[in-house]
Short mmCIF file of C-alpha atoms in Angstrom, two decimals:
data_model
loop_
_atom_site.label_atom_id
_atom_site.label_comp_id
_atom_site.label_asym_id
_atom_site.label_seq_id
_atom_site.Cartn_x
_atom_site.Cartn_y
_atom_site.Cartn_z
CA MET A 99 14.13 -2.54 35.25
CA MET A 100 15.42 -2.99 31.71
CA GLU A 101 15.92 -6.70 32.33
CA LEU A 102 12.32 -7.06 33.58
CA ILE A 103 10.95 -5.37 30.44
CA LEU A 104 13.12 -7.62 28.27
CA ASN A 105 11.92 -10.77 30.08
CA ILE A 106 8.27 -9.72 29.75
CA ASN A 107 8.83 -9.01 26.05
CA LEU A 108 10.46 -12.41 25.49
CA LEU A 109 7.60 -14.12 27.33
CA LEU A 110 5.10 -12.30 25.11
CA LEU A 111 7.07 -13.41 22.04
CA ILE A 112 6.71 -17.02 23.15
CA VAL A 113 2.96 -16.58 23.72
CA ILE A 114 2.53 -14.94 20.30
CA SER A 115 4.53 -17.75 18.66
CA ILE A 116 2.24 -20.35 20.22
CA ALA A 117 -0.80 -18.34 19.07
CA ILE A 118 0.56 -18.28 15.50
CA VAL A 119 0.91 -22.06 15.46
CA ALA A 120 -2.46 -22.65 17.15
CA THR A 121 -4.57 -20.23 15.11
CA GLY A 122 -7.04 -21.67 12.66
CA THR A 123 -6.86 -19.00 9.97
CA VAL A 124 -3.94 -18.08 7.76
CA ARG A 125 -4.79 -14.38 7.74
CA ARG A 126 -4.69 -14.20 11.54
CA ALA A 127 -1.37 -16.09 11.57
CA VAL A 128 0.16 -13.56 9.16
CA ILE A 129 -1.00 -10.64 11.26
CA LEU A 130 0.30 -12.28 14.43
CA SER A 131 3.65 -12.91 12.74
CA GLY A 132 3.83 -9.17 12.02
CA VAL A 133 3.18 -8.50 15.71
CA LEU A 134 5.86 -11.06 16.59
CA SER A 135 8.32 -9.26 14.35
CA ILE A 136 7.58 -5.92 16.00
CA GLY A 137 8.10 -7.54 19.41
CA ALA A 138 11.42 -8.96 18.23
CA ALA A 139 12.47 -5.52 16.98
CA PHE A 140 11.63 -4.10 20.41
CA ALA A 141 13.74 -6.83 22.05
CA TYR A 142 16.68 -5.92 19.79
CA MET A 143 16.30 -2.28 20.82
CA LEU A 144 16.42 -3.30 24.48
CA LEU A 145 19.58 -5.31 23.76
CA ALA A 146 21.22 -2.18 22.26
CA ALA A 147 21.19 -3.41 18.67
CA PRO A 148 19.31 -0.63 16.84
CA ASP A 149 20.55 -1.65 13.38
CA VAL A 150 19.15 -5.16 13.76
CA ALA A 151 15.95 -3.75 15.30
CA LEU A 152 15.44 -1.42 12.36
CA ALA A 153 16.03 -4.21 9.83
CA GLU A 154 13.61 -6.49 11.68
CA ALA A 155 10.97 -3.77 11.87
CA VAL A 156 11.22 -2.88 8.19
CA ILE A 157 11.64 -6.33 6.66
CA GLY A 158 9.95 -8.61 9.16
CA SER A 159 6.89 -6.68 10.17
CA THR A 160 6.18 -4.52 7.18
CA ILE A 161 7.35 -5.88 3.87
CA SER A 162 6.88 -9.59 4.54
CA THR A 163 3.46 -9.08 6.15
CA ILE A 164 2.21 -7.05 3.19
CA ILE A 165 3.57 -9.57 0.68
CA LEU A 166 1.98 -12.48 2.56
CA LEU A 167 -1.39 -10.72 2.84
CA VAL A 168 -1.41 -9.89 -0.87
CA GLY A 169 -0.55 -13.51 -1.68
CA ILE A 170 -3.30 -14.81 0.58
CA LYS A 171 -5.81 -12.39 -0.92
CA LYS A 172 -4.92 -13.52 -4.43
CA SER A 173 -5.08 -17.23 -3.65
CA ARG A 174 -8.36 -17.02 -1.73
CA LEU A 175 -10.38 -15.82 -4.71
CA PHE A 176 -13.29 -17.98 -5.93
CA THR A 177 -14.44 -16.88 -9.38
CA VAL A 178 -18.06 -17.44 -10.40
CA TYR A 179 -19.15 -16.63 -13.94
CA TYR A 180 -22.82 -15.93 -14.53
CA VAL A 181 -23.81 -16.43 -18.17
CA LYS A 182 -26.71 -14.08 -18.65
CA THR A 183 -29.56 -15.65 -20.63
CA ARG A 184 -32.36 -13.31 -19.57
CA ASP A 185 -32.92 -9.88 -18.03
CA THR A 186 -33.62 -10.94 -14.44
CA VAL A 187 -31.16 -12.62 -12.11
CA ARG A 188 -32.05 -14.87 -9.19
CA ASP A 189 -30.30 -13.20 -6.26
CA GLU A 190 -30.74 -16.14 -3.89
CA ILE A 191 -28.18 -18.15 -5.89
CA PHE A 192 -25.49 -15.53 -5.43
CA LYS A 193 -26.39 -14.91 -1.80
CA ALA A 194 -26.05 -18.64 -1.06
CA ILE A 195 -22.69 -18.81 -2.86
CA GLU A 196 -21.36 -15.72 -1.11
CA LYS A 197 -22.56 -16.84 2.33
CA ASN A 198 -20.90 -20.25 1.96
CA LEU A 199 -17.61 -18.87 0.60
CA LEU A 200 -17.28 -16.22 3.31
CA THR A 201 -17.51 -18.91 6.01
CA LYS A 202 -14.46 -20.52 4.37
CA GLU A 203 -12.61 -17.18 4.22
CA LEU A 204 -12.80 -17.21 0.43
CA ASP A 205 -13.55 -14.04 -1.48
CA PRO A 206 -16.23 -14.52 -4.12
CA GLN A 207 -15.68 -12.78 -7.45
CA PHE A 208 -18.89 -12.65 -9.48
CA ILE A 209 -18.57 -11.89 -13.19
CA CYS A 210 -21.67 -11.42 -15.31
CA THR A 211 -21.29 -11.94 -19.05
CA ASN A 212 -23.40 -12.17 -22.19
CA LYS A 213 -20.89 -14.53 -23.82
CA ASP A 214 -21.70 -18.16 -24.53
CA LYS A 215 -20.76 -20.73 -21.88
CA MET A 216 -18.28 -22.40 -24.27
CA TYR A 217 -16.55 -19.06 -24.88
CA VAL A 218 -16.22 -18.52 -21.12
CA LYS A 219 -14.85 -22.05 -20.66
CA GLU A 220 -12.22 -21.60 -23.38
CA HIS A 221 -11.09 -18.06 -22.53
CA HIS A 222 -11.44 -17.61 -18.77
CA ASP A 223 -10.38 -19.31 -15.54
CA PHE A 224 -13.17 -19.90 -13.05
CA GLU A 225 -14.29 -22.27 -10.32
CA MET A 226 -18.01 -22.15 -11.08
CA LEU A 227 -20.21 -21.21 -14.03
CA VAL A 228 -23.90 -20.46 -13.41
CA ARG A 229 -26.45 -20.27 -16.20
CA GLU A 230 -30.23 -20.00 -15.99
CA VAL A 231 -32.24 -21.89 -18.58
CA ASP A 232 -36.00 -21.40 -18.31
CA ASP A 233 -36.84 -22.11 -14.65
CA LYS A 234 -33.75 -24.30 -14.06
CA VAL A 235 -30.24 -23.31 -13.03
CA GLU A 236 -27.28 -25.02 -14.67
CA ILE A 237 -24.13 -25.04 -12.55
CA TYR A 238 -20.82 -26.14 -14.03
CA GLY A 239 -17.65 -26.84 -12.09
CA GLU A 240 -15.12 -29.47 -11.14
CA LYS A 241 -16.91 -32.15 -9.15
CA SER A 242 -13.56 -33.11 -7.60
CA ASN A 243 -13.28 -29.63 -6.03
CA SER A 244 -14.46 -29.94 -2.41
CA VAL A 245 -15.29 -26.23 -2.12
CA PHE A 246 -17.42 -26.44 -5.27
CA CYS A 247 -19.35 -29.39 -3.80
CA GLU A 248 -19.94 -27.59 -0.48
CA VAL A 249 -21.16 -24.47 -2.29
CA LEU A 250 -23.54 -26.64 -4.32
CA GLU A 251 -25.06 -28.01 -1.12
CA SER A 252 -25.75 -24.50 0.16
CA ILE A 253 -27.30 -23.49 -3.18
CA GLU A 254 -29.53 -26.58 -3.13
CA ASP A 255 -30.69 -25.66 0.38
CA GLU A 256 -31.47 -22.05 -0.61
CA VAL A 257 -32.89 -22.53 -4.11
CA GLY A 258 -34.12 -26.10 -3.99
CA ALA A 259 -32.42 -29.14 -5.47
CA GLU A 260 -35.24 -29.72 -7.97
CA ASN A 261 -34.37 -26.44 -9.75
CA ILE A 262 -30.64 -27.16 -10.14
CA ILE A 263 -28.82 -29.09 -12.83
CA ILE A 264 -25.22 -29.84 -11.85
CA LYS A 265 -22.79 -30.57 -14.66
CA ASP A 266 -19.09 -31.32 -14.73
CA ILE A 267 -17.04 -28.63 -16.47
CA TYR A 268 -15.17 -31.24 -18.49
CA ASN A 269 -18.40 -32.54 -20.04
CA MET A 270 -19.67 -29.10 -21.11
CA LYS A 271 -21.12 -29.12 -24.64
CA GLU A 272 -22.68 -26.60 -26.99
CA ASP A 273 -26.45 -26.20 -26.73
#
């Protein structure tokens, strides 16, 4: 009976390993690797190696999974600065940005500021800077950034391309 349980567990470990390699998202792969580690700890328990099982359970499934998830969370952040030039904000811009970023499993971080665009450029790291001037929207970012370009397309669809002025961050000048 013990041998049957061990064989089933090992078969499940193989299936989970294949699922980790085949999955399309990093977050799902990290979670599956935590499940794989728990399955390996169970296999070590069945093989009468409780010390190895405990080490695998603590290090493999808990600590490494948490560290990987925190690292993924930190690296998947897309920072958008909104330079406030008037009292009202056009929500459709931010909804379009958020919708597009969430489909890419990126977490949008919107920061609203009253500082000048040049101050923001010199003192802060960001992927996109949005500024409304009259009825137009100025959007600054790296044109070589593929995510930036895809987000721009979704904004143009939502807001209308005629209302958007796209500028490269490296060519930003004082008004």
